[in-house]
mmCIF file of C-alpha atoms in Angstrom:
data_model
loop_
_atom_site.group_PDB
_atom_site.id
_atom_site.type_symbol
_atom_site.label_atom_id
_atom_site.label_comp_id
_atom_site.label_asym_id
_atom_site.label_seq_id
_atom_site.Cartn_x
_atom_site.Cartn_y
_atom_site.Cartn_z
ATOM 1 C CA UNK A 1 -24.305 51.866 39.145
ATOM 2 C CA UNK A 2 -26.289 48.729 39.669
ATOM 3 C CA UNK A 3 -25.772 47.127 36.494
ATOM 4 C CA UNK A 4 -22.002 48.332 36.457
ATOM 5 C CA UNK A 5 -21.415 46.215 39.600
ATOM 6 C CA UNK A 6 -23.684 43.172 38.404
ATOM 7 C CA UNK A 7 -21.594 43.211 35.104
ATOM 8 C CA UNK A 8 -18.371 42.885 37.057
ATOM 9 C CA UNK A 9 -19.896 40.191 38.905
ATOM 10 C CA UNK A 10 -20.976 38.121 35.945
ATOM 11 C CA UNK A 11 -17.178 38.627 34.091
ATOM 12 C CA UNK A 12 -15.779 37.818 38.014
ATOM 13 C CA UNK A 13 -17.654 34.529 37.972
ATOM 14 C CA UNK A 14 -16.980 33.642 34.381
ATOM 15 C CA UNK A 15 -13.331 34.325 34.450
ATOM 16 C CA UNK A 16 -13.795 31.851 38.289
ATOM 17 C CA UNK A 17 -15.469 29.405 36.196
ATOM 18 C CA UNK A 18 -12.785 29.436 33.367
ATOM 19 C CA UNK A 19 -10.059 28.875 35.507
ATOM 20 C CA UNK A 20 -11.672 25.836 37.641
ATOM 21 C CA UNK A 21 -12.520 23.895 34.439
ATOM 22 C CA UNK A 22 -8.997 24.492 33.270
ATOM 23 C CA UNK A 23 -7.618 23.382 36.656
ATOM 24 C CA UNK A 24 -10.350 20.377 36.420
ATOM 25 C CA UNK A 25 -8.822 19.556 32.858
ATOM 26 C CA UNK A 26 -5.387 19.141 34.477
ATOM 27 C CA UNK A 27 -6.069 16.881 37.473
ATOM 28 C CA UNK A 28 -4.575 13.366 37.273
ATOM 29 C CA UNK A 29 -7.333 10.636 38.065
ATOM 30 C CA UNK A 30 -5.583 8.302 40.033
ATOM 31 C CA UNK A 31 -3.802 11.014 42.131
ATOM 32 C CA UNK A 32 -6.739 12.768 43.135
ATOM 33 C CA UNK A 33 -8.201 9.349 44.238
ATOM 34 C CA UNK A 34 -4.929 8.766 46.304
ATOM 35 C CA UNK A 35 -5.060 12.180 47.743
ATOM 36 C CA UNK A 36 -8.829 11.840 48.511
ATOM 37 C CA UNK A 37 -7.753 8.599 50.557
ATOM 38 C CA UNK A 38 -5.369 9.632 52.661
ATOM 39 C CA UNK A 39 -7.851 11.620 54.779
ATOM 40 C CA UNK A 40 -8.706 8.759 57.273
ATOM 41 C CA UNK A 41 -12.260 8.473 58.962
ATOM 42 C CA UNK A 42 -11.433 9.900 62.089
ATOM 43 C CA UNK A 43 -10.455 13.674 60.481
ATOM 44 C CA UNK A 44 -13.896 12.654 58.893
ATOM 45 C CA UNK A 45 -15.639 12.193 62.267
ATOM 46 C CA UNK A 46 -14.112 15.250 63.194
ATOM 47 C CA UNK A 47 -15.282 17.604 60.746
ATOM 48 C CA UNK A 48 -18.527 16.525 61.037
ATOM 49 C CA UNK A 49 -18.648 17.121 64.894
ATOM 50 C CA UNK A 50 -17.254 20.504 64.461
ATOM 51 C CA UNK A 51 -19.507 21.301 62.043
ATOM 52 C CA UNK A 52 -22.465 20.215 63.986
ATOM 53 C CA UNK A 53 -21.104 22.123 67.174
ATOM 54 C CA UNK A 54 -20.155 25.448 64.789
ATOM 55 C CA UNK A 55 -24.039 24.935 63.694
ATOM 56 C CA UNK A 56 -25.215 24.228 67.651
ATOM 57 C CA UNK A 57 -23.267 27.799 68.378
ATOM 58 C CA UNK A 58 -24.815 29.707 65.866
ATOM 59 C CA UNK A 59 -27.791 28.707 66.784
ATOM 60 C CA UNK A 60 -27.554 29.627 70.063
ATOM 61 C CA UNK A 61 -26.764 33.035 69.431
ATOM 62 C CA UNK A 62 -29.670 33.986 67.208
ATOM 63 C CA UNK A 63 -31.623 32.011 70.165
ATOM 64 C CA UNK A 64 -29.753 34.480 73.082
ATOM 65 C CA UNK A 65 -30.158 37.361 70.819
ATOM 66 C CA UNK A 66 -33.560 36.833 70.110
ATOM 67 C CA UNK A 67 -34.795 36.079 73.641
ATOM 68 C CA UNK A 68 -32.560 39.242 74.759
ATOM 69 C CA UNK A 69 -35.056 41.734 72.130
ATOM 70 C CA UNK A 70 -37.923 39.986 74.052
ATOM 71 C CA UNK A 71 -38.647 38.115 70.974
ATOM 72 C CA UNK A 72 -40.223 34.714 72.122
ATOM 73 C CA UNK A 73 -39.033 32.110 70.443
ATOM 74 C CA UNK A 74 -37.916 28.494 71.982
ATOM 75 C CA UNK A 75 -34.336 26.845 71.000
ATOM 76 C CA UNK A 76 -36.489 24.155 68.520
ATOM 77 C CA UNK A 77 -37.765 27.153 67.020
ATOM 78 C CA UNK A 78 -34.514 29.129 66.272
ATOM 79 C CA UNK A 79 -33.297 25.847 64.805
ATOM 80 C CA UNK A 80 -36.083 25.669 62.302
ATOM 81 C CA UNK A 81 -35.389 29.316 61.240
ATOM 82 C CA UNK A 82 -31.960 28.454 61.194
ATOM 83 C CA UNK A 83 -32.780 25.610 59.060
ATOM 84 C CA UNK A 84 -34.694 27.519 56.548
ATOM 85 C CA UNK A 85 -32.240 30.367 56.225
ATOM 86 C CA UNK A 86 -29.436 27.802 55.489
ATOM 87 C CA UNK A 87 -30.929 26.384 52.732
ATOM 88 C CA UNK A 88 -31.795 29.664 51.083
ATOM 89 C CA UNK A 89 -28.244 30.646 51.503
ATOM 90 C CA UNK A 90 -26.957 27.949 49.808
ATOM 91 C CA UNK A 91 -29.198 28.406 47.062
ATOM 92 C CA UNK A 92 -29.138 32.360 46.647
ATOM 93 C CA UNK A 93 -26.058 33.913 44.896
ATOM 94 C CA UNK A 94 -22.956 35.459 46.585
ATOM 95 C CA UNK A 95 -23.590 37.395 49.597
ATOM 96 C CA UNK A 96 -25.964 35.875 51.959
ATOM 97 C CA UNK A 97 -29.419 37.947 51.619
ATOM 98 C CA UNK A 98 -31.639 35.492 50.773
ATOM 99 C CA UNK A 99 -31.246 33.498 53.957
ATOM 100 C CA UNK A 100 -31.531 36.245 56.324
ATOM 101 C CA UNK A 101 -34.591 37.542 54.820
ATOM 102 C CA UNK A 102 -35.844 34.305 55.444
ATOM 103 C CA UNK A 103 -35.186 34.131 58.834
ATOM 104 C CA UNK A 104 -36.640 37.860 59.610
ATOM 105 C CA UNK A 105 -39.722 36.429 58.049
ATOM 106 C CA UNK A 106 -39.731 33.104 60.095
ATOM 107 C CA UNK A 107 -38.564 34.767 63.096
ATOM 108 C CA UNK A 108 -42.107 36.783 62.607
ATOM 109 C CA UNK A 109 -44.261 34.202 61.932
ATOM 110 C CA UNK A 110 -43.394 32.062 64.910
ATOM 111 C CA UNK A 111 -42.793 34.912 67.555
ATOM 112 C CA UNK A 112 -45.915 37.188 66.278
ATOM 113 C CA UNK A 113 -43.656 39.826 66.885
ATOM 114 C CA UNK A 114 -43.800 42.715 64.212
ATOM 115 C CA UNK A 115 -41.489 42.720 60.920
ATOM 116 C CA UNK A 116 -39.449 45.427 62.363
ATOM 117 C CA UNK A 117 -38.519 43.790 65.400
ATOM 118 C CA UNK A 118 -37.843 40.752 63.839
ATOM 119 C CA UNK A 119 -35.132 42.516 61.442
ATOM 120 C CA UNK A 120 -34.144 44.215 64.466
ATOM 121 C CA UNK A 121 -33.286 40.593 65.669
ATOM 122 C CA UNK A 122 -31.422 39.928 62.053
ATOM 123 C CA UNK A 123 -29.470 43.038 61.958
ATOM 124 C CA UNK A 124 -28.214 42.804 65.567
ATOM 125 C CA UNK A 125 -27.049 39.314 65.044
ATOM 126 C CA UNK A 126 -25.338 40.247 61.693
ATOM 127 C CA UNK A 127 -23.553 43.456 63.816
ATOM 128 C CA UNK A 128 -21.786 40.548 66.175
ATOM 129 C CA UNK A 129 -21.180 38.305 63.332
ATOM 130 C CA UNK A 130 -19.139 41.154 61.251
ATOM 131 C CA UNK A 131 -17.880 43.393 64.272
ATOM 132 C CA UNK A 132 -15.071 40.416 64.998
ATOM 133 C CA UNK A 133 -13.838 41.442 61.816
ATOM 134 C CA UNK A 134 -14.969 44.997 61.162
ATOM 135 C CA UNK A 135 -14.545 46.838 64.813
ATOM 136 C CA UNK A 136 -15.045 50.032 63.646
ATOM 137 C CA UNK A 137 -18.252 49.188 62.933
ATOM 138 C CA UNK A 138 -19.318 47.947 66.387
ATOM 139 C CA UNK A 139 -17.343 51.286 67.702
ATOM 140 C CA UNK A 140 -19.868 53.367 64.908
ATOM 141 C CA UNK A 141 -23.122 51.616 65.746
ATOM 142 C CA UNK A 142 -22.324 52.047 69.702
ATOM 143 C CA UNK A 143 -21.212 55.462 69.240
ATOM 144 C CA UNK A 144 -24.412 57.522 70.136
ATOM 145 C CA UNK A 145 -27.243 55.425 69.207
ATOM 146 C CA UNK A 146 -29.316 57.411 71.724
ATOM 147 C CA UNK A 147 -28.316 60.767 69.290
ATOM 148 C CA UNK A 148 -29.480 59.029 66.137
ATOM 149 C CA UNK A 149 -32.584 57.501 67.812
ATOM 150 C CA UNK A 150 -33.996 61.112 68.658
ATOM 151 C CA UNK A 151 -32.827 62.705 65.729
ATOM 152 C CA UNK A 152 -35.068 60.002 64.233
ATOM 153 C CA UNK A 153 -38.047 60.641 66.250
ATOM 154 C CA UNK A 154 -38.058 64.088 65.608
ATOM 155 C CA UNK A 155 -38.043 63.813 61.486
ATOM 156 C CA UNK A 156 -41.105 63.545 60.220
ATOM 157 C CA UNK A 157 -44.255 65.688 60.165
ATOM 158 C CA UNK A 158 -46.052 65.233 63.931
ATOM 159 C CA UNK A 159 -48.788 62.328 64.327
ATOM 160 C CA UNK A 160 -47.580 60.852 61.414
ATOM 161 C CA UNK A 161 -46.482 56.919 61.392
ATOM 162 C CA UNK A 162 -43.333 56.562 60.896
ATOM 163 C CA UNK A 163 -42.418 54.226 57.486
ATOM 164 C CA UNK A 164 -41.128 50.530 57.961
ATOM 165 C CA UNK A 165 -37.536 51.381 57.346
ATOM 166 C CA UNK A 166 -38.126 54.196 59.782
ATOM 167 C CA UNK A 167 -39.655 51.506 62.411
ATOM 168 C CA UNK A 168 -36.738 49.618 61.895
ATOM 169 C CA UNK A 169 -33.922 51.865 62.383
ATOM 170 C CA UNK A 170 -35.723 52.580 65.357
ATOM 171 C CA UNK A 171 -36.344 48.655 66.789
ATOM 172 C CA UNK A 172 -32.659 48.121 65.516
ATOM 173 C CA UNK A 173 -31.293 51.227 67.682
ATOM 174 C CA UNK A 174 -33.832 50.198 70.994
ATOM 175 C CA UNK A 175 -31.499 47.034 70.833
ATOM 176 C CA UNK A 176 -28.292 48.171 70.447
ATOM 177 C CA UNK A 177 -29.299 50.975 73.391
ATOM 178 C CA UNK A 178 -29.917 47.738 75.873
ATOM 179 C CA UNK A 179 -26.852 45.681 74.473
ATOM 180 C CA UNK A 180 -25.063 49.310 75.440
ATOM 181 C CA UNK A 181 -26.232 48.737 79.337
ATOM 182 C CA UNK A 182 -25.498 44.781 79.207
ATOM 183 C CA UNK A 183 -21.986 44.774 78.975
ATOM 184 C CA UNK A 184 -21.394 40.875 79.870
ATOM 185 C CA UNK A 185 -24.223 39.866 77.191
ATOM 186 C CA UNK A 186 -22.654 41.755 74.513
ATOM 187 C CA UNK A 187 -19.034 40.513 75.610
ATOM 188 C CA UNK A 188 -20.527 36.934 75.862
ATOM 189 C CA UNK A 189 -22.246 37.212 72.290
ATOM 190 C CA UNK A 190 -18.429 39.239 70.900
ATOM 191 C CA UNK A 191 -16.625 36.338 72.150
ATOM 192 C CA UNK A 192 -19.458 33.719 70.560
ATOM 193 C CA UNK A 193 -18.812 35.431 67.413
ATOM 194 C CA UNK A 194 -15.192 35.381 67.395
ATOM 195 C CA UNK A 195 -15.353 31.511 68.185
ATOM 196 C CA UNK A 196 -17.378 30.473 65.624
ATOM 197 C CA UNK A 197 -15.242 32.050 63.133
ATOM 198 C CA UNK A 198 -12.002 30.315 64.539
ATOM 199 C CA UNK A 199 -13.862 27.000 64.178
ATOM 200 C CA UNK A 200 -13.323 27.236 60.069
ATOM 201 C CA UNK A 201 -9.561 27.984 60.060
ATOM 202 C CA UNK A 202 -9.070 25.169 62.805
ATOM 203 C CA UNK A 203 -11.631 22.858 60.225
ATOM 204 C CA UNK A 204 -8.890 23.652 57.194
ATOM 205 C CA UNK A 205 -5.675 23.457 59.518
ATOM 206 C CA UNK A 206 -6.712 20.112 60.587
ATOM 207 C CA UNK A 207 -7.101 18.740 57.053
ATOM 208 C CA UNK A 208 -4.295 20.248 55.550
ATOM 209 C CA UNK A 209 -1.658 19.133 58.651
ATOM 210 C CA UNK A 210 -2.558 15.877 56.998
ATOM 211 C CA UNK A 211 -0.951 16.518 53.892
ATOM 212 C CA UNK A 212 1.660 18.772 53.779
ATOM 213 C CA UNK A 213 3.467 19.367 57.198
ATOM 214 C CA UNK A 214 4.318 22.446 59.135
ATOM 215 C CA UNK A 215 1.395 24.338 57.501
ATOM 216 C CA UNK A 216 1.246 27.641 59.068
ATOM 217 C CA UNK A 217 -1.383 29.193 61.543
ATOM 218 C CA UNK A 218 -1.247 32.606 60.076
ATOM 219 C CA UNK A 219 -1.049 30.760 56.245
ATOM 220 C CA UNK A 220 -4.693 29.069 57.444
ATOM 221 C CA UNK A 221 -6.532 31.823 58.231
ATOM 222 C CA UNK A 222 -5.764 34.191 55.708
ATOM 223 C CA UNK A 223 -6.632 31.300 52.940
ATOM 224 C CA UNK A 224 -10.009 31.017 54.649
ATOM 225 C CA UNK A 225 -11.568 34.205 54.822
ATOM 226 C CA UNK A 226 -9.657 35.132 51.722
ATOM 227 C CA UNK A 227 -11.813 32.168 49.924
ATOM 228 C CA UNK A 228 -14.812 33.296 52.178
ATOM 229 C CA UNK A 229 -14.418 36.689 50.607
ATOM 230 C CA UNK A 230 -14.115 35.731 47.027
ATOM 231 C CA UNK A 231 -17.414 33.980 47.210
ATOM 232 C CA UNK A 232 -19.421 36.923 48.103
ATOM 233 C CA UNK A 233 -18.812 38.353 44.901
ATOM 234 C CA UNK A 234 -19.808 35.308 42.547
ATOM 235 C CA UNK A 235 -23.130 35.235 41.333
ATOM 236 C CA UNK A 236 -23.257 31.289 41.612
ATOM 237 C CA UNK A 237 -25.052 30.130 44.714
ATOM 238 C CA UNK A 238 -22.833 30.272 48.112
ATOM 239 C CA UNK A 239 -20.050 31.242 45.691
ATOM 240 C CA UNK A 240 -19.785 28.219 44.659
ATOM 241 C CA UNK A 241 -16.567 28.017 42.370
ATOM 242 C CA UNK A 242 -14.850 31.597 43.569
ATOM 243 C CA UNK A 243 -14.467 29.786 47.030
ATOM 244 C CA UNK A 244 -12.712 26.447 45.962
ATOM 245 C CA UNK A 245 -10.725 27.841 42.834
ATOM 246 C CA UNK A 246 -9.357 30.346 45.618
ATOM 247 C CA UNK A 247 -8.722 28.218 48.146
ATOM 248 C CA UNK A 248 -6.707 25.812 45.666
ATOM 249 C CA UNK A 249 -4.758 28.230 44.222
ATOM 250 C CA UNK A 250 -3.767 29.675 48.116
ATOM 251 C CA UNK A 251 -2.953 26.347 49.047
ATOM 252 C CA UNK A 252 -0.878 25.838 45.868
ATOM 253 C CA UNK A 253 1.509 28.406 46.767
ATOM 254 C CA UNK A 254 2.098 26.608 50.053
ATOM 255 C CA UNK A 255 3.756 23.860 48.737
ATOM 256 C CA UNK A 256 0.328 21.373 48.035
ATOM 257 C CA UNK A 257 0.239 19.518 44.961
ATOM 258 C CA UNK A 258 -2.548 20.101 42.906
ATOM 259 C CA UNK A 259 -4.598 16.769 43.319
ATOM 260 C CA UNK A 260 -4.000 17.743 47.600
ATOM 261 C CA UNK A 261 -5.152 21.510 47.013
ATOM 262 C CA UNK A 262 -8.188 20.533 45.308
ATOM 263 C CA UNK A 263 -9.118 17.459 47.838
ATOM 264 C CA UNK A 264 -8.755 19.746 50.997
ATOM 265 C CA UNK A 265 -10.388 22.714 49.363
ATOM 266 C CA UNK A 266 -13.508 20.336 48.096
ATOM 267 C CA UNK A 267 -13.769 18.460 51.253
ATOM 268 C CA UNK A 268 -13.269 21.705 53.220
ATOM 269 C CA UNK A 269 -16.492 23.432 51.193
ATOM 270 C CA UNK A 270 -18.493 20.156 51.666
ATOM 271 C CA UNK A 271 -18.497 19.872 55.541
ATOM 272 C CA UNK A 272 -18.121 23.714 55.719
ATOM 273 C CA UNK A 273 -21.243 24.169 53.438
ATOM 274 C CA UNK A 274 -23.169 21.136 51.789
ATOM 275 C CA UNK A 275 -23.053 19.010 54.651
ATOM 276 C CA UNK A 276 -24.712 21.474 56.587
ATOM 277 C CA UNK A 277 -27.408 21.977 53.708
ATOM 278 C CA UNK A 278 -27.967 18.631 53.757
ATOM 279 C CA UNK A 279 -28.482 18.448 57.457
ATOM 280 C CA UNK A 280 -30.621 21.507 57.240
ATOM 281 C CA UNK A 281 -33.039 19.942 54.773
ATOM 282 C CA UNK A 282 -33.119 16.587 56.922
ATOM 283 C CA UNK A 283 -33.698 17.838 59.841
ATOM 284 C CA UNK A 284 -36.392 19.883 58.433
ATOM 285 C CA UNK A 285 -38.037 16.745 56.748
ATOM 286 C CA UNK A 286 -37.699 14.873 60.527
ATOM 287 C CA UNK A 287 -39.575 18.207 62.199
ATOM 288 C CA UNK A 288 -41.923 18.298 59.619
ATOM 289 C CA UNK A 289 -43.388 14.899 59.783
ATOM 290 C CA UNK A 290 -42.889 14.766 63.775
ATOM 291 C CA UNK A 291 -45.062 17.954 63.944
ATOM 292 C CA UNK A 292 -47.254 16.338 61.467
ATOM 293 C CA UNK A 293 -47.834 12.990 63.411
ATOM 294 C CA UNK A 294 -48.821 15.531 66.854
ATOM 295 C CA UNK A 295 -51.370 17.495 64.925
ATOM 296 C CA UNK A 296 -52.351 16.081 62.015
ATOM 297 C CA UNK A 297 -54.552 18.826 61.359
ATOM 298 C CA UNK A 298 -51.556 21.127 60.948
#
């Protein structure tokens, strides 16, 4: 089954690939240079501050999250792990499981809490992000969490440690039990969610009202996640490729040309995703050397 799906992957990426260097073959020079111009420096500006505040509220959740599972760990230090799992994301293929093993691992090593937990922290995070689109999966995980937790407990021959899947399921389900008693922190965190993920579509409508006119709301947000979606199953890093040959060919049905489709797909994906690589890794080189400079012994 594993190689079945890994196969489909591989043709799914090459038949991506195919179709972006034929689309590549076919721009016009000069046009795409025109296009590319017409986005003025303050739509600039303004991608780059929504990025950063998109990148300040995501942050802040895994911080609130993590300080809700009694999980010590300071805002500065979030944004480190946050840091770290970025870059692995954009270097690990498709679906993003490289970066949050990362930050389970970081998340332990700074908070000295125990691997379990620290998933815990991962998985309950993850459960937000994916529940604004996937409710019955919040309404399955809330169900009876107690139920599964006991039915846990009492597996398993008697004085014998439980296994670290085991210990997680368990730390996961201890979470989700509180989150069940804190209504307003899970609202708050729902809500968090659900605005980060409006940010992108408002990122795209913004630079596509500035080429083609009366681009619709609805239009916008199905061509994200749609592009979003196609990504996961590439096997180039952060789907590179399935995401802009998808959103170009979306946009091309709504009337862009294609030297416009391809400009606000590729400047889209860079301030959606390698800008904030590229911020990751330099504000890991600026922490690095700071903490350097205050212990040198470090």
């Amino acid at each position: 089954m594993f190689r079945i799906k890994s196969v489909v992957k591989i043709v799914f990426t090459l038949a991506v690939t195919a179709l972006m260097i034929y689309a590549l073959s076919t721009l016009d020079t000069e046009s795409l240079i025109y296009s590319l111009k017409r986005v003025s420096l303050q739509t600039v500006l303004i991608m780059v501050g929504m990025q950063i505040f998109s990148q300040f509220l995501v942050t802040w959740q895994w911080y609130k999250i993590s300080e809700f599972a009694g999980v010590p760990l300071s805002f500065l230090d979030m944004l480190v792990v946050n840091s770290q799992g970025t870059i692995i994301d954009s270097i690990t293929p498709g679906v993003k499981v490289g970066g949050e093993v990362t930050r389970a691992l970081q998340i332990k090593n700074k908070s000295g809490c125990s691997g379990e937990q620290a998933a815990a922290v991962v998985a309950v995070q993850k459960l937000f992000s994916l529940g604004v689109f996937f409710l019955p999966l919040l309404i399955i995980v809330f169900a009876a969490p107690n139920r599964i937790m006991n039915a846990l407990k009492k597996s398993g021959k008697r004085n014998q440690e439980p296994g670290r899947i085991k210990r997680f399921v368990l730390a996961f389900l201890e979470q989700v039990i509180s989150l069940r008693k804190n209504k307003r922190f899970f609202t708050a965190q729902l809500l968090l969610s659900a605005a980060i993920w409006l940010i992108y579509p408002l990122k795209l409508y913004i630079l596509a009202a500035h080429t083609v006119e009366g681009v619709g709301v609805l239009f916008v947000i199905v061509t994200t996640y749609a592009a979003y979606l196609v990504a996961m199953f590439t096997i180039f890093p952060g789907g590179l490729g399935g995401f802009e040959g998808t959103m170009t060919g979306m946009l091309l049905t709504a009337g862009f040309s294609q030297n416009d489709a391809f400009v606000v797909a590729v400047l889209f994906r860079f301030f959606s995703f390698w800008l904030v690589m590229l911020f990751s890794i330099a504000f890991l080189f600026v922490y690095k050397i700071s903490a350097k400079k205050i212990n040198p012994n470090s």
